[in-house]
CSV table of C-alpha atoms in Angstrom, one decimal:
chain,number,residue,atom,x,y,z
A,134,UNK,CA,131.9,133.3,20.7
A,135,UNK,CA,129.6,130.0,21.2
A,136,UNK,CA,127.9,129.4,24.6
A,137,UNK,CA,129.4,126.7,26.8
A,138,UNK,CA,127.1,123.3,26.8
A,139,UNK,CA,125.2,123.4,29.7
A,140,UNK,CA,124.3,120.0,31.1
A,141,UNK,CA,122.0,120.1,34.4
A,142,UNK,CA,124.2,118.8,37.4
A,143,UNK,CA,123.4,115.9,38.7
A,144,UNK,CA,120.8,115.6,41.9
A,145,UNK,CA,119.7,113.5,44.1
A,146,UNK,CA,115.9,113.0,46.0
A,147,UNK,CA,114.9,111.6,48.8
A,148,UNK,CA,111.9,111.7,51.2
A,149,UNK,CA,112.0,112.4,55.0
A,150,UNK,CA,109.3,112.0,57.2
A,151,UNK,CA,108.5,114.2,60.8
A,152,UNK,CA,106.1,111.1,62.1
A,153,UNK,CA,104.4,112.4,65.2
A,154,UNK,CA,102.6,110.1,68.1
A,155,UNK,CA,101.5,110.4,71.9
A,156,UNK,CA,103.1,108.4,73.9
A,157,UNK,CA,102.0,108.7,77.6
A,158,UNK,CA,100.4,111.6,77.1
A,159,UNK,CA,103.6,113.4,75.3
A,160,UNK,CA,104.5,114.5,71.9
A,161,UNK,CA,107.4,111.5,70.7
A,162,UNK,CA,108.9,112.0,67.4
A,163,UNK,CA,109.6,108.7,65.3
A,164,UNK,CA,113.8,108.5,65.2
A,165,UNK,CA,116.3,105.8,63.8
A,166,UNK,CA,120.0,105.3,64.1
A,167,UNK,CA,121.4,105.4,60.7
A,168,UNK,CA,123.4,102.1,59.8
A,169,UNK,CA,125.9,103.6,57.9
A,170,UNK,CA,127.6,106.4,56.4
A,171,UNK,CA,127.1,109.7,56.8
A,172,UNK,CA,126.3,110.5,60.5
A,173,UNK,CA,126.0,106.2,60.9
A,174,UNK,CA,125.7,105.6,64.2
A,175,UNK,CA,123.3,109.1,64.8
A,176,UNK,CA,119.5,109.3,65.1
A,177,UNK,CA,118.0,110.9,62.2
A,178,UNK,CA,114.4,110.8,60.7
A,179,UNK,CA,113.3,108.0,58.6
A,180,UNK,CA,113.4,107.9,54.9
A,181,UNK,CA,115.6,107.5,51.9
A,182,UNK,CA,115.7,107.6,48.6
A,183,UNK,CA,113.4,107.1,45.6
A,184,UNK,CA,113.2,103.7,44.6
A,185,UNK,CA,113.5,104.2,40.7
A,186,UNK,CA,113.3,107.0,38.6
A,187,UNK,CA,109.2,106.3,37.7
A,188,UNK,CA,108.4,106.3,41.7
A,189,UNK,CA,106.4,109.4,42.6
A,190,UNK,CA,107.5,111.1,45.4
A,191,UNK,CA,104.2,110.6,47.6
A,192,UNK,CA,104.1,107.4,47.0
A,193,UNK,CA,107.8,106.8,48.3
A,194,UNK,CA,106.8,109.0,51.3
A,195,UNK,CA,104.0,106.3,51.6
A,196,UNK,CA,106.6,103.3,50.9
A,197,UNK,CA,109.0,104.9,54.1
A,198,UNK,CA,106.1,105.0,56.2
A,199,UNK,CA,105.0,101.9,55.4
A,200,UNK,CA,108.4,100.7,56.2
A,201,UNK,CA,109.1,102.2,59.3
A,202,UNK,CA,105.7,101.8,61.1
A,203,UNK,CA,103.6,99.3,59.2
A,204,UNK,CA,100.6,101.8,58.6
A,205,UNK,CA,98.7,102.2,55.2
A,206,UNK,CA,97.4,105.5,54.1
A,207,UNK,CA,94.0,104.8,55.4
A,208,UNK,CA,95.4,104.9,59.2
A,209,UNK,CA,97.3,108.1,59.1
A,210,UNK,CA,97.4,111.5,58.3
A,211,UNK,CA,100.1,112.3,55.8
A,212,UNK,CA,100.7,115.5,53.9
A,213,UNK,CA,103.9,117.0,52.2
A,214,UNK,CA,106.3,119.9,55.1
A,215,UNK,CA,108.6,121.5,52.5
A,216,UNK,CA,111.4,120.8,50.7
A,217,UNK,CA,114.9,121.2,52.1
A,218,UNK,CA,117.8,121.9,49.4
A,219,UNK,CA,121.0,123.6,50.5
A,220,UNK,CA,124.1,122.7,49.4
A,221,UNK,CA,126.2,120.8,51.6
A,222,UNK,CA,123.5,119.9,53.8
A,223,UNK,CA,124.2,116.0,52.7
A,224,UNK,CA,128.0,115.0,52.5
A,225,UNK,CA,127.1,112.7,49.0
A,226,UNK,CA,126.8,115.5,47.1
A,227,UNK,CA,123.4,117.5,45.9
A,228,UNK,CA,120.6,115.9,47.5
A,229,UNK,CA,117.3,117.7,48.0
A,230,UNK,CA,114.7,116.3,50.2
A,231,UNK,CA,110.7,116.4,49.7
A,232,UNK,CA,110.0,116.2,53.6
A,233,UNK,CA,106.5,115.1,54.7
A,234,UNK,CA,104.8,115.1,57.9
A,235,UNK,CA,102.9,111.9,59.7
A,236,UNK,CA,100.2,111.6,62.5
A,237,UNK,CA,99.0,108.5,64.1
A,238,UNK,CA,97.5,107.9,67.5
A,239,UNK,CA,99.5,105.4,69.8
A,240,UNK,CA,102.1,103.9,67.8
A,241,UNK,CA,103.4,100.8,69.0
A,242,UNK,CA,107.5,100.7,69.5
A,243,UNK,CA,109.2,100.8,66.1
A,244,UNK,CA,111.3,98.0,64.3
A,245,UNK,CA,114.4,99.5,62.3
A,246,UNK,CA,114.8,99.6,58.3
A,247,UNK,CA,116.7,97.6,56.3
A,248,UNK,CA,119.7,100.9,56.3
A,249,UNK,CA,119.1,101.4,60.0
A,250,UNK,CA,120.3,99.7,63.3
A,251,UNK,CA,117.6,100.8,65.2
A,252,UNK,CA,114.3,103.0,65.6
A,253,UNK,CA,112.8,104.6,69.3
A,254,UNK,CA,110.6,107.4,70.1
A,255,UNK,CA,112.1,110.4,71.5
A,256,UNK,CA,110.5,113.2,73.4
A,257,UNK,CA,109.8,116.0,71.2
A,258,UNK,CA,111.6,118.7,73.7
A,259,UNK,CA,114.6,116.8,73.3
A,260,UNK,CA,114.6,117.1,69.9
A,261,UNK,CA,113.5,121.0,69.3
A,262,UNK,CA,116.2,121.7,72.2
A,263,UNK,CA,118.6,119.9,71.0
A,264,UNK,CA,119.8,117.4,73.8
A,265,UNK,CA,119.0,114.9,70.8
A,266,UNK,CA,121.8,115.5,67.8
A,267,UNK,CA,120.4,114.4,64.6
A,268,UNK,CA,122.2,113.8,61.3
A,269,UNK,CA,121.9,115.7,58.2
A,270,UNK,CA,119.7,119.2,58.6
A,271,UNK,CA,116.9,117.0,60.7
A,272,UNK,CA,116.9,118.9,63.6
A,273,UNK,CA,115.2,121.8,61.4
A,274,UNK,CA,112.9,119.6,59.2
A,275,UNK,CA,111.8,117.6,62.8
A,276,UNK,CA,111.5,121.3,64.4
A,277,UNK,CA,109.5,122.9,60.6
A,278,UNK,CA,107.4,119.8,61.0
A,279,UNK,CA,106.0,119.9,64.9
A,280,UNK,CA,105.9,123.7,64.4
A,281,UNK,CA,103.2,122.8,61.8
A,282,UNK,CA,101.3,120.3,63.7
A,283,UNK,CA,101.1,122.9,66.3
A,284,UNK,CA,100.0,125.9,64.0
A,285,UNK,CA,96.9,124.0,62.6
A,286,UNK,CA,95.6,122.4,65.8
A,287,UNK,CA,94.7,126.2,65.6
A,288,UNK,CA,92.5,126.6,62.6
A,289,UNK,CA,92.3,122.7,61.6
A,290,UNK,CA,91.1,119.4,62.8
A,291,UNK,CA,94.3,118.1,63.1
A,292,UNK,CA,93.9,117.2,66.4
A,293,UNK,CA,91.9,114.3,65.9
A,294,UNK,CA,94.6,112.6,64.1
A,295,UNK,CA,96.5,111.8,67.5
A,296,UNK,CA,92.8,110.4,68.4
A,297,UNK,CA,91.5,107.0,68.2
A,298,UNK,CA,88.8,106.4,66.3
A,299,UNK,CA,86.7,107.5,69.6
A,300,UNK,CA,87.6,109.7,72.0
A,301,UNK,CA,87.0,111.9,75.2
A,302,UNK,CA,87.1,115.9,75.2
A,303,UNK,CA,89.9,114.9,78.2
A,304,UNK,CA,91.5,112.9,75.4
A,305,UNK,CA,91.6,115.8,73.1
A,306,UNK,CA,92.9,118.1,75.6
A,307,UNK,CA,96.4,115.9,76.0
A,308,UNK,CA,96.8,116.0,72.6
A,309,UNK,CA,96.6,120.0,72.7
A,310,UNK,CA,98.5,120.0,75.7
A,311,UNK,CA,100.9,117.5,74.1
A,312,UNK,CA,101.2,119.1,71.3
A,313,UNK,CA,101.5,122.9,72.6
A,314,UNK,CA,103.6,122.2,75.4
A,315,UNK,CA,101.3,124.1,77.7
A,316,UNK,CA,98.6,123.4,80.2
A,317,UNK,CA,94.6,124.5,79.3
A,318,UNK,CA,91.8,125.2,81.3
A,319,UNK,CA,89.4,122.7,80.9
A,320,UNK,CA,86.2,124.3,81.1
A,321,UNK,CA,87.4,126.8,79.1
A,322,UNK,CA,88.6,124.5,76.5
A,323,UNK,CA,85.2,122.5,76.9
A,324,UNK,CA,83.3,125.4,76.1
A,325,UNK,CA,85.8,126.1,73.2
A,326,UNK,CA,85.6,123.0,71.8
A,327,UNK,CA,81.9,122.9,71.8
A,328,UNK,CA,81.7,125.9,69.9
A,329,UNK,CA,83.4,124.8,66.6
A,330,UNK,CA,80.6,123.7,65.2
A,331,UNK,CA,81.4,120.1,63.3
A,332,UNK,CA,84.8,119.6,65.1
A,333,UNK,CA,83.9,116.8,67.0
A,334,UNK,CA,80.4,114.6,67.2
A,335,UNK,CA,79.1,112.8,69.9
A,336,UNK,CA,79.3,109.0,69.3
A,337,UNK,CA,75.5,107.6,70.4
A,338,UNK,CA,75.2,107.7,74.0
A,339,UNK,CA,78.6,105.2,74.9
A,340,UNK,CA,80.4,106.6,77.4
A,341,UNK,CA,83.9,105.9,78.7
A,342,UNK,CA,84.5,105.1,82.2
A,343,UNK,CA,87.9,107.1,83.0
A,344,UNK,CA,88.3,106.3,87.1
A,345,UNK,CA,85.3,108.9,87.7
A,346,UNK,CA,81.6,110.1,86.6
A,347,UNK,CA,81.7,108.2,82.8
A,348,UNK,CA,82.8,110.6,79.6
A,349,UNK,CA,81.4,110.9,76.8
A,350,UNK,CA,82.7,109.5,73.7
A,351,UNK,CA,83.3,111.7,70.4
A,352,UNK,CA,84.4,110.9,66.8
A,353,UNK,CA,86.0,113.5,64.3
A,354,UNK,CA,83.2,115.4,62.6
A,355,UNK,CA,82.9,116.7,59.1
A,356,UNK,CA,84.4,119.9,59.5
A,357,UNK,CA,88.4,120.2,58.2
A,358,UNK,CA,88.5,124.1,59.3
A,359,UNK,CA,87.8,125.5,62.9
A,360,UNK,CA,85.9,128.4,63.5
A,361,UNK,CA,85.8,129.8,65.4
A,362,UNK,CA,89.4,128.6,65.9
A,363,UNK,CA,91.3,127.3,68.9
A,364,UNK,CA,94.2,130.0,69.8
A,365,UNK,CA,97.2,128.4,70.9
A,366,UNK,CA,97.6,130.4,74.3
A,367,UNK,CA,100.8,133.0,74.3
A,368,UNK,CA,103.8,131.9,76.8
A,369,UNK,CA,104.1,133.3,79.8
A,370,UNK,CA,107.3,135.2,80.7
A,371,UNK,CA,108.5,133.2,82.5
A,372,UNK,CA,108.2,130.3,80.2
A,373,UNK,CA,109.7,132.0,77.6
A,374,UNK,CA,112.5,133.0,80.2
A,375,UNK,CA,113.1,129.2,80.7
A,376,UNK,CA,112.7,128.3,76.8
A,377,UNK,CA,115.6,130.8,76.4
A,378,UNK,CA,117.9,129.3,79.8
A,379,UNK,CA,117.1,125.8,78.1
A,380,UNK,CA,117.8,126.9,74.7
């Protein structure tokens, strides 16, 4: 009896990327309407395929984001999510995507690929709840990728990356706020702050004049890890109660 030639079935890659921004002192996550089939006329996250068989996969993440928002690798923070490979999750057959999550601070109002009609901002909560349909399996890989942002605001600098190049302590606290979807106590998240030694380092003695007594200024410091760390506080019950009426 002779074994059945096996011949590896045929795949397909792409990139996707969960690109992240504050806009007005909320989370936004980058979206564009897909200009043709599958799903054309629905949002869905920007990317695509590789380019050519030699392209490496961070470099086409680096090519979409280029693409979608203008920014190099030097203005962002960019690192791979996971990679998303069910079948039938793409209508073209077997296609497996190497998803990566993005961070800027303020990103200006997006112009749409070449294979897109157009690209907006759209409210994080509309996303993870749904009120915002997406193409494809995006609604996961968009909900895998703010997930993570949140989870290492915890335990990483990550926070700065929504940050301009200076900042205020105030201006760091949106960003948690932002990001968490919950309100902090600021003295308590001064005093936190303050006590992660390397997080953030005072720029000089500028100071920023915000409408009352000037602020400080601060610029990310040399420390990637947090200790002690910044616990994401737990939901109330009635939060969660209106998470779940929403949901």
């Amino acid at each position: 009896m002779h074994d059945d030639i096996w011949s590896p079935p045929p795949v397909l890659l792409t990139v996707d990327l969960v690109i992240l921004t504050l806009r007005e002192s909320r989370l936004h996550v980058l979206l564009v309407e897909r200009g043709e089939d599958p799903f054309q006329g629905m949002p869905a996250l920007p990317g695509g395929f590789l380019n050519h068989d030699g392209e490496e996969i961070l470099d086409a993440a680096h090519r979409e984001l280029s693409e979608e928002t203008a920014l190099t690798a030097g203005w962002v923070h960019l690192e791979q999510l996971s990679v998303y490979g069910r079948s039938g999750r793409d209508p073209r057959g077997r296609v497996i995507s190497v998803a990566h999550l993005a961070i800027a601070p303020g990103l200006p109002d997006p112009v749409a690929g070449t294979d897109a009609n157009d690209a907006a901002w759209a409210p994080a909560e509309a996303v993870l709840s749904g009120e915002v349909e997406l193409a494809f399996d995006h609604r996961r890989i968009a909900t895998d990728g703010i997930e993570r942002a949140r989870n290492k605001l915890e335990f990483s600098s990550l926070a700065t990356a929504f940050c301009g190049e200076e900042f205020t302590i105030a201006e760091l606290q949106q960003v948690y706020e932002a990001v968490w979807g919950t309100e902090l106590d600021t003295r308590n998240f001064y005093r936190k702050v303050q006590a992660a030694k390397g997080f953030i380092i005072p720029v000089g003695t500028d100071r920023r004049t915000t409408g009352g007594r000037p602020a400080r200024l601060y610029r990310a410091g040399p420390k990637t890890v947090l200790f002690p760390p910044l616990i994401r506080p737990t939901p109330s019950a009635m939060e969660e109660n209106t998470r779940e009426e929403e949901e």
